[in-house]
Amino acid sequence: MTDNQITAITKGAFVALKSIHVLNFASNKIRHVDQSAFLSNEKLRAIRLDSNALEDISSAFTSLSSLVLLNVSNNNINGNYFDVTSQLRINYLDVSNNKIRKVKNDLIPKNITTINLSNNLIDEIPSGTFFK
């Protein structure tokens, strides 16, 4: 689904695709991902939402216990912190080229092995953020 004009991912969009493992929505115009968009996609392991217009993703992936790769680089994710929910099993996370200002240590997924935070507006990383 790359390089299209998609602007949102809504609740129930993939309800019939219960066995899907990978979704690639790179290079669209997505501004919003509904909190329940992936509720029935428990087997989803990788999501690419890079090069869109996302501003906030904090509650979009909370039901995805199998998710290990998330790429949301080149968006407009902003705020004073980055919150993907530390309960996720993500081990690869790319949030480069956004507008993130602060990274809180208790909001980074515990299984993270690779994280790309380059080209953001980060001005604060609390002590111990990357030590688990």
PDB file of C-alpha atoms in Angstrom:
ATOM      1  CA  MET A   1       0.000   0.000   0.000  1.00  0.00           C
ATOM      2  CA  THR A   2       2.991   2.321  -0.460  1.00  0.00           C
ATOM      3  CA  ASP A   3       2.970   5.541  -2.457  1.00  0.00           C
ATOM      4  CA  ASN A   4      -0.776   6.164  -2.372  1.00  0.00           C
ATOM      5  CA  GLN A   5      -3.016   8.945  -1.070  1.00  0.00           C
ATOM      6  CA  ILE A   6      -4.192   7.219   2.132  1.00  0.00           C
ATOM      7  CA  THR A   7      -4.897   9.768   4.884  1.00  0.00           C
ATOM      8  CA  ALA A   8      -6.052   7.615   7.820  1.00  0.00           C
ATOM      9  CA  ILE A   9      -6.150   4.057   9.120  1.00  0.00           C
ATOM     10  CA  THR A  10      -9.502   3.575  10.795  1.00  0.00           C
ATOM     11  CA  LYS A  11     -10.979   1.154  13.288  1.00  0.00           C
ATOM     12  CA  GLY A  12     -11.661  -2.249  11.796  1.00  0.00           C
ATOM     13  CA  ALA A  13      -9.829  -1.579   8.533  1.00  0.00           C
ATOM     14  CA  PHE A  14      -8.104  -4.974   8.758  1.00  0.00           C
ATOM     15  CA  VAL A  15     -10.645  -6.957  10.752  1.00  0.00           C
ATOM     16  CA  ALA A  16     -10.831  -9.655   8.044  1.00  0.00           C
ATOM     17  CA  LEU A  17      -7.030 -10.052   7.917  1.00  0.00           C
ATOM     18  CA  LYS A  18      -6.473 -11.824  11.220  1.00  0.00           C
ATOM     19  CA  SER A  19      -3.342 -13.665  10.008  1.00  0.00           C
ATOM     20  CA  ILE A  20      -1.519 -10.701   8.474  1.00  0.00           C
ATOM     21  CA  HIS A  21       2.112 -10.321   9.612  1.00  0.00           C
ATOM     22  CA  VAL A  22       3.378  -7.223   7.759  1.00  0.00           C
ATOM     23  CA  LEU A  23       1.744  -3.928   6.784  1.00  0.00           C
ATOM     24  CA  ASN A  24       3.577  -1.359   4.671  1.00  0.00           C
ATOM     25  CA  PHE A  25       1.942   2.058   4.394  1.00  0.00           C
ATOM     26  CA  ALA A  26       5.108   4.027   3.660  1.00  0.00           C
ATOM     27  CA  SER A  27       4.900   7.191   1.571  1.00  0.00           C
ATOM     28  CA  ASN A  28       1.240   8.032   1.944  1.00  0.00           C
ATOM     29  CA  LYS A  29      -0.446  11.033   3.571  1.00  0.00           C
ATOM     30  CA  ILE A  30      -1.566   9.328   6.773  1.00  0.00           C
ATOM     31  CA  ARG A  31      -2.270  11.808   9.561  1.00  0.00           C
ATOM     32  CA  HIS A  32      -4.129   9.530  11.956  1.00  0.00           C
ATOM     33  CA  VAL A  33      -4.129   5.880  13.031  1.00  0.00           C
ATOM     34  CA  ASP A  34      -7.227   5.004  15.030  1.00  0.00           C
ATOM     35  CA  GLN A  35      -6.581   3.545  18.488  1.00  0.00           C
ATOM     36  CA  SER A  36      -8.464   0.369  17.535  1.00  0.00           C
ATOM     37  CA  ALA A  37      -7.234   0.073  13.948  1.00  0.00           C
ATOM     38  CA  PHE A  38      -5.255  -3.119  14.602  1.00  0.00           C
ATOM     39  CA  LEU A  39      -7.355  -4.608  17.391  1.00  0.00           C
ATOM     40  CA  SER A  40      -8.022  -7.880  15.518  1.00  0.00           C
ATOM     41  CA  ASN A  41      -4.491  -8.229  14.099  1.00  0.00           C
ATOM     42  CA  GLU A  42      -2.684  -9.929  16.967  1.00  0.00           C
ATOM     43  CA  LYS A  43      -0.209 -11.671  14.616  1.00  0.00           C
ATOM     44  CA  LEU A  44       1.045  -8.414  13.115  1.00  0.00           C
ATOM     45  CA  ARG A  45       4.850  -8.353  13.447  1.00  0.00           C
ATOM     46  CA  ALA A  46       5.938  -5.356  11.357  1.00  0.00           C
ATOM     47  CA  ILE A  47       4.421  -2.003  10.450  1.00  0.00           C
ATOM     48  CA  ARG A  48       5.941   0.614   8.180  1.00  0.00           C
ATOM     49  CA  LEU A  49       4.345   4.027   8.401  1.00  0.00           C
ATOM     50  CA  ASP A  50       7.407   6.025   7.385  1.00  0.00           C
ATOM     51  CA  SER A  51       7.089   9.129   5.211  1.00  0.00           C
ATOM     52  CA  ASN A  52       3.568  10.111   6.169  1.00  0.00           C
ATOM     53  CA  ALA A  53       2.093  13.023   8.160  1.00  0.00           C
ATOM     54  CA  LEU A  54       1.581  11.384  11.577  1.00  0.00           C
ATOM     55  CA  GLU A  55       1.741  13.640  14.628  1.00  0.00           C
ATOM     56  CA  ASP A  56       0.822  11.263  17.459  1.00  0.00           C
ATOM     57  CA  ILE A  57       1.062   7.467  17.635  1.00  0.00           C
ATOM     58  CA  SER A  58       0.992   6.966  21.381  1.00  0.00           C
ATOM     59  CA  SER A  59      -2.058   4.706  21.572  1.00  0.00           C
ATOM     60  CA  ALA A  60      -2.229   3.197  18.083  1.00  0.00           C
ATOM     61  CA  PHE A  61      -0.298  -0.019  18.736  1.00  0.00           C
ATOM     62  CA  THR A  62      -1.200  -1.037  22.286  1.00  0.00           C
ATOM     63  CA  SER A  63      -2.970  -4.262  21.271  1.00  0.00           C
ATOM     64  CA  LEU A  64      -0.105  -5.623  19.154  1.00  0.00           C
ATOM     65  CA  SER A  65       1.758  -8.007  21.431  1.00  0.00           C
ATOM     66  CA  SER A  66       3.573  -9.654  18.471  1.00  0.00           C
ATOM     67  CA  LEU A  67       4.848  -6.402  16.939  1.00  0.00           C
ATOM     68  CA  VAL A  68       8.655  -6.433  16.687  1.00  0.00           C
ATOM     69  CA  LEU A  69       9.333  -3.787  14.010  1.00  0.00           C
ATOM     70  CA  LEU A  70       7.866  -0.301  13.823  1.00  0.00           C
ATOM     71  CA  ASN A  71       9.070   2.349  11.396  1.00  0.00           C
ATOM     72  CA  VAL A  72       7.474   5.770  11.790  1.00  0.00           C
ATOM     73  CA  SER A  73      10.391   7.811  10.488  1.00  0.00           C
ATOM     74  CA  ASN A  74       9.883  10.954   8.404  1.00  0.00           C
ATOM     75  CA  ASN A  75       6.605  12.039   9.973  1.00  0.00           C
ATOM     76  CA  ASN A  76       5.598  14.964  12.204  1.00  0.00           C
ATOM     77  CA  ILE A  77       5.534  13.125  15.535  1.00  0.00           C
ATOM     78  CA  ASN A  78       6.004  15.799  18.147  1.00  0.00           C
ATOM     79  CA  GLY A  79       5.573  16.634  21.775  1.00  0.00           C
ATOM     80  CA  ASN A  80       7.760  16.615  24.821  1.00  0.00           C
ATOM     81  CA  TYR A  81       8.151  12.848  24.885  1.00  0.00           C
ATOM     82  CA  PHE A  82       7.866   9.760  22.771  1.00  0.00           C
ATOM     83  CA  ASP A  83       5.425   7.115  23.943  1.00  0.00           C
ATOM     84  CA  VAL A  84       4.913   3.879  22.048  1.00  0.00           C
ATOM     85  CA  THR A  85       3.953   1.966  25.183  1.00  0.00           C
ATOM     86  CA  SER A  86       6.724   0.156  26.966  1.00  0.00           C
ATOM     87  CA  GLN A  87       4.621  -3.021  27.136  1.00  0.00           C
ATOM     88  CA  LEU A  88       5.197  -3.810  23.460  1.00  0.00           C
ATOM     89  CA  ARG A  89       7.789  -6.366  22.319  1.00  0.00           C
ATOM     90  CA  ILE A  90       9.258  -4.086  19.659  1.00  0.00           C
ATOM     91  CA  ASN A  91      12.953  -4.714  19.092  1.00  0.00           C
ATOM     92  CA  TYR A  92      13.442  -2.413  16.075  1.00  0.00           C
ATOM     93  CA  LEU A  93      12.071   1.116  16.274  1.00  0.00           C
ATOM     94  CA  ASP A  94      12.784   3.924  13.812  1.00  0.00           C
ATOM     95  CA  VAL A  95      11.441   7.341  14.787  1.00  0.00           C
ATOM     96  CA  SER A  96      14.081   9.379  12.987  1.00  0.00           C
ATOM     97  CA  ASN A  97      13.259  12.638  11.221  1.00  0.00           C
ATOM     98  CA  ASN A  98      10.379  13.693  13.443  1.00  0.00           C
ATOM     99  CA  LYS A  99       9.878  16.479  16.004  1.00  0.00           C
ATOM    100  CA  ILE A 100      10.350  14.546  19.245  1.00  0.00           C
ATOM    101  CA  ARG A 101      11.716  16.680  22.091  1.00  0.00           C
ATOM    102  CA  LYS A 102      12.062  14.347  25.056  1.00  0.00           C
ATOM    103  CA  VAL A 103      12.596  10.628  25.574  1.00  0.00           C
ATOM    104  CA  LYS A 104      11.422   9.210  28.906  1.00  0.00           C
ATOM    105  CA  ASN A 105      13.145   6.079  30.183  1.00  0.00           C
ATOM    106  CA  ASP A 106       9.948   4.305  31.243  1.00  0.00           C
ATOM    107  CA  LEU A 107       8.353   4.670  27.791  1.00  0.00           C
ATOM    108  CA  ILE A 108      10.915   2.808  25.691  1.00  0.00           C
ATOM    109  CA  PRO A 109       9.912  -0.785  24.885  1.00  0.00           C
ATOM    110  CA  LYS A 110      11.831  -3.209  27.118  1.00  0.00           C
ATOM    111  CA  ASN A 111      12.882  -5.552  24.270  1.00  0.00           C
ATOM    112  CA  ILE A 112      14.371  -2.808  22.109  1.00  0.00           C
ATOM    113  CA  THR A 113      17.628  -3.785  20.389  1.00  0.00           C
ATOM    114  CA  THR A 114      17.737  -1.044  17.736  1.00  0.00           C
ATOM    115  CA  ILE A 115      16.314   2.442  18.059  1.00  0.00           C
ATOM    116  CA  ASN A 116      16.891   5.320  15.658  1.00  0.00           C
ATOM    117  CA  LEU A 117      16.124   8.738  17.120  1.00  0.00           C
ATOM    118  CA  SER A 118      18.280  10.782  14.741  1.00  0.00           C
ATOM    119  CA  ASN A 119      17.189  14.127  13.309  1.00  0.00           C
ATOM    120  CA  ASN A 120      14.644  15.032  15.965  1.00  0.00           C
ATOM    121  CA  LEU A 121      14.463  18.025  18.319  1.00  0.00           C
ATOM    122  CA  ILE A 122      15.556  16.069  21.403  1.00  0.00           C
ATOM    123  CA  ASP A 123      16.894  18.327  24.128  1.00  0.00           C
ATOM    124  CA  GLU A 124      16.478  16.040  27.120  1.00  0.00           C
ATOM    125  CA  ILE A 125      17.321  12.405  27.796  1.00  0.00           C
ATOM    126  CA  PRO A 126      16.972  11.588  31.495  1.00  0.00           C
ATOM    127  CA  SER A 127      19.730   9.699  33.259  1.00  0.00           C
ATOM    128  CA  GLY A 128      19.417   5.924  32.858  1.00  0.00           C
ATOM    129  CA  THR A 129      17.070   6.119  29.874  1.00  0.00           C
ATOM    130  CA  PHE A 130      18.815   3.371  27.932  1.00  0.00           C
ATOM    131  CA  PHE A 131      19.762   1.140  30.860  1.00  0.00           C
ATOM    132  CA  LYS A 132      17.259  -1.574  31.740  1.00  0.00           C
TER     133      LYS A 132
END
